[in-house]
Amino acid sequence: MTQPSKPTRNAASTRERILSVAQHHFKVNGYDACGLRDIAADAGVNVALINRYFGSKVELFQKAVVDALQVDDLLSGNKDTFGQDIASRMTWNDFDDDDFDPLLAFVKSLGSPAVGPLLSARLTDHLVPAMARWIGGKAAKERAALILSTLLGFDMLRRMAKLDSLQNGNRKAIVALAARTLQGYVDGMPEQGDRSRPAKSRPAKR
Amino acid sequence: MTQPSKPTRNAASTRERILSVAQHHFKVNGYDACGLRDIAADAGVNVALINRYFGSKVELFQKAVVDALQVDDLLSGNKDTFGQDIASRMTWNDFDDDDFDPLLAFVKSLGSPAVGPLLSARLTDHLVPAMARWIGGKAAKERAALILSTLLGFDMLRRMAKLDSLQNGNRKAIVALAARTLQGYVDGMPEQGDRSRPAKSRPAKR
DNA sequence: GTCTATAGAAAGATAGAC
DNA sequence: GTCTATCTTTCTATAGAC
């Protein structure tokens, strides 16, 4: 029995355990609604240790969630099939188990005045630029931001709000529509010659 | 001086004032991060009155935010110009003043375990069905949910995260792209004959 | 109709013993 | 390296005086 599962008196291991449990709690309840006491209890350690190792609740959140936020796994595929690939992945059956999902933690905590600014900064400084660099072209940052807003908005309604239409609805239709949207953002502007609007009248409405 | 601005000893007026201030606070800080004391102070009344009139913080939120959530103003236009109309409106210069915005309060509070379920229910029972009825056609609920996820995701990044690319970026490009997305959801499925993917190989990736 | 006063719980953080 | 004990603040909610 030499598994290092919980070797009493090992700072590194304890730190990792706290971090892992914190990620889970932040993902489920968001920043404001989860307490250090609950995290400590789940991690099997004392509350005091959290502040000892991380300084404060905000700094714990920084290490557990903010630093973990990245878009690299979205950018590993083919640009021509990005829409299809990501749309399919978005609609996968929930793997709501233990595996950490920083994106969901992001959505659940963005509203908090305490850590919202941290998440915004991460978005501005890393996520958007990284995706913009990958897609390239004109208005790359705007298009990158639209892609992220699509993913986050979808997750917000599907997994946070547990909206049935998106969770158990017509998956094929959802994937087709979302894929078109995402691919449209990657490919760029509709220019003018798009067949989208057949030059309808469009009288000066309001 | 007979303005009913703050007629001491008027329950109805006081109730309205509390409600209005609460809407503002919920919109700015979200449910979890704002206290009844702050709301009472801003409203110029005593904390006890809030519970007296509304019963509890959750019930206050119900009246102030949940009941105010609706999509009627989105459905008053022409279906053929829905994309353009809404995309333009989404990107308006911020009117962050006092006027209440239930959609923003929604996004800021959805993560809260205390009121998240209330917001989900409102979405499922009213917002999605109302929009689905309006757009009609196949997979209407799924398309309605996608429209709402687009609006909420955009607001989340633009107004909550204050993402610069969406707030001060190339507005023309954003409107064009978002309009195409939204109109696509209203019009429905791409069917198969869309020119989107030129029958690329797409080898069984991963 | 509105207030004071307070109960009662829970939060984050810290000092210091073991 | 980890824990006990405690400080301080803040929260929602309620009972009851004015």
XYZ file of N, CA and C (backbone and C1' of nucleotides) in Angstrom, chain B residues 11 13-23 25-26 31 34-64, chain C residues 1-5, chain D residues 11-16:
215
model
N -47.319 53.087 1.378
C -46.804 51.733 1.159
C -46.543 51.454 -0.316
N -45.962 53.435 -2.854
C -44.811 54.164 -3.371
C -43.508 53.572 -2.865
N -43.467 53.272 -1.603
C -42.249 52.680 -1.016
C -41.918 51.358 -1.677
N -42.946 50.567 -1.886
C -42.746 49.273 -2.530
C -42.135 49.431 -3.912
N -42.651 50.402 -4.657
C -42.130 50.645 -5.993
C -40.667 51.074 -5.952
N -40.364 51.915 -4.966
C -38.997 52.412 -4.853
C -38.034 51.269 -4.554
N -38.435 50.419 -3.640
C -37.600 49.258 -3.324
C -37.391 48.396 -4.560
N -38.478 48.158 -5.261
C -38.415 47.312 -6.450
C -37.456 47.889 -7.482
N -37.553 49.172 -7.685
C -36.713 49.828 -8.684
C -35.236 49.766 -8.305
N -34.949 50.063 -7.057
C -33.556 50.008 -6.599
C -33.022 48.582 -6.659
N -33.864 47.638 -6.291
C -33.448 46.234 -6.327
C -33.091 45.824 -7.750
N -33.890 46.247 -8.711
C -33.600 45.915 -10.106
C -32.226 46.421 -10.504
N -29.641 47.087 -8.512
C -28.582 46.352 -7.816
C -28.400 44.960 -8.398
N -29.482 44.272 -8.677
C -29.376 42.925 -9.241
C -28.720 42.978 -10.610
N -27.310 38.446 -8.052
C -28.049 38.118 -6.840
C -27.166 37.888 -5.620
N -25.118 40.994 -3.793
C -25.689 42.246 -3.304
C -26.571 41.987 -2.096
N -26.454 42.845 -1.121
C -27.140 42.648 0.141
C -28.381 43.501 0.289
N -29.289 43.014 1.076
C -30.521 43.760 1.307
C -30.233 45.106 1.967
N -29.180 45.144 2.779
C -28.837 46.404 3.444
C -28.515 47.498 2.431
N -27.760 47.139 1.429
C -27.387 48.126 0.417
C -28.620 48.607 -0.348
N -29.462 47.665 -0.691
C -30.677 48.026 -1.412
C -31.532 48.956 -0.570
N -31.709 48.596 0.694
C -32.529 49.423 1.585
C -31.939 50.821 1.712
N -30.633 50.883 1.890
C -29.977 52.181 2.040
C -30.214 53.048 0.808
N -30.011 52.463 -0.380
C -30.203 53.215 -1.619
C -31.643 53.659 -1.800
N -32.550 52.850 -1.300
C -33.964 53.192 -1.442
C -34.425 54.156 -0.362
N -33.560 54.383 0.597
C -33.905 55.312 1.669
C -34.910 54.753 2.653
N -34.933 53.428 2.750
C -35.858 52.810 3.700
C -35.106 51.870 4.617
N -35.789 51.304 5.530
C -35.169 50.375 6.461
C -35.165 48.952 5.925
N -34.140 48.218 6.303
C -34.003 46.840 5.814
C -35.233 46.008 6.112
N -35.799 46.229 7.264
C -36.923 45.401 7.695
C -38.098 45.497 6.730
N -38.218 46.644 6.086
C -39.363 46.843 5.184
C -39.324 45.890 3.993
N -38.133 45.571 3.575
C -38.020 44.704 2.401
C -38.646 43.345 2.685
N -38.258 42.776 3.799
C -38.852 41.494 4.146
C -40.339 41.640 4.454
N -40.688 42.804 4.979
C -42.105 43.047 5.291
C -42.935 43.006 4.019
N -42.438 43.634 2.965
C -43.218 43.754 1.731
C -43.054 42.575 0.785
N -41.888 41.965 0.835
C -41.640 40.922 -0.164
C -41.423 39.531 0.424
N -41.283 39.472 1.718
C -41.147 38.161 2.331
C -39.725 37.698 2.505
N -38.962 37.703 1.411
C -37.573 37.262 1.485
C -36.802 37.828 0.303
N -35.525 37.649 0.342
C -34.688 38.157 -0.746
C -35.020 37.452 -2.061
N -35.249 36.166 -1.970
C -35.577 35.417 -3.187
C -36.871 35.923 -3.808
N -37.859 36.173 -2.957
C -39.144 36.651 -3.494
C -39.016 38.049 -4.086
N -38.150 38.837 -3.466
C -37.874 40.156 -4.051
C -37.288 40.003 -5.450
N -36.354 39.079 -5.581
C -35.736 38.831 -6.885
C -36.770 38.350 -7.902
N -37.650 37.510 -7.435
C -38.715 37.016 -8.317
C -39.523 38.166 -8.909
N -39.962 39.058 -8.026
C -40.780 40.183 -8.502
C -39.961 41.170 -9.326
N -38.719 41.410 -8.892
C -37.920 42.456 -9.523
C -37.336 42.032 -10.862
P -50.055 50.850 5.048
O -49.108 51.832 5.920
C -48.796 53.110 5.414
C -47.468 53.515 5.993
C -46.279 52.755 5.410
O -45.263 53.712 5.140
C -46.285 52.509 7.763
P -43.919 53.379 4.484
O -42.934 53.318 5.726
C -42.724 54.502 6.494
C -41.981 54.169 7.755
C -40.635 53.485 7.528
O -39.592 54.414 7.786
C -41.818 52.613 9.413
P -38.069 53.959 7.643
O -37.682 53.548 9.140
C -37.602 54.568 10.128
C -37.646 53.963 11.521
C -36.408 53.154 11.886
O -35.469 53.995 12.556
C -38.450 52.043 12.557
P -34.049 53.415 12.842
O -34.215 52.640 14.237
C -34.874 53.240 15.344
C -34.823 52.311 16.555
C -33.437 51.757 16.883
O -33.282 51.673 18.301
C -34.907 49.964 16.420
P -31.871 51.263 18.941
O -32.074 49.708 19.186
C -33.306 49.225 19.695
C -33.248 47.706 19.806
C -31.820 47.155 19.980
O -31.824 46.177 21.011
C -32.830 46.133 18.121
P -23.308 42.546 3.627
O -24.384 41.375 3.759
C -24.084 40.082 3.230
C -24.956 39.022 3.888
C -26.441 39.400 3.954
O -27.091 39.022 2.744
C -25.672 38.355 5.975
P -28.450 39.688 2.403
O -29.535 38.782 3.150
C -29.539 37.382 2.908
C -30.400 36.694 3.957
C -31.873 37.104 3.931
O -32.674 35.923 3.908
C -30.994 37.325 6.134
P -34.261 36.078 3.779
O -34.749 36.178 5.293
C -34.342 35.171 6.216
C -34.799 35.556 7.621
C -36.242 36.078 7.702
O -37.008 35.194 8.508
C -34.739 37.430 8.968
P -38.567 35.410 8.673
O -38.651 36.046 10.129
C -37.845 35.472 11.158
C -38.007 36.269 12.442
C -39.425 36.798 12.704
O -39.715 36.570 14.083
C -37.897 38.551 12.867
P -41.231 36.415 14.555
O -41.166 37.073 16.004
C -39.912 37.143 16.705
C -39.926 38.303 17.673
C -41.315 38.787 18.090
O -41.287 39.110 19.470
C -40.142 40.568 17.089
P -42.604 39.495 20.229
O -42.511 41.078 20.329
C -41.296 41.673 20.795
C -41.284 43.156 20.486
C -42.603 43.885 20.816
O -42.287 45.130 21.416
C -41.937 44.397 18.654
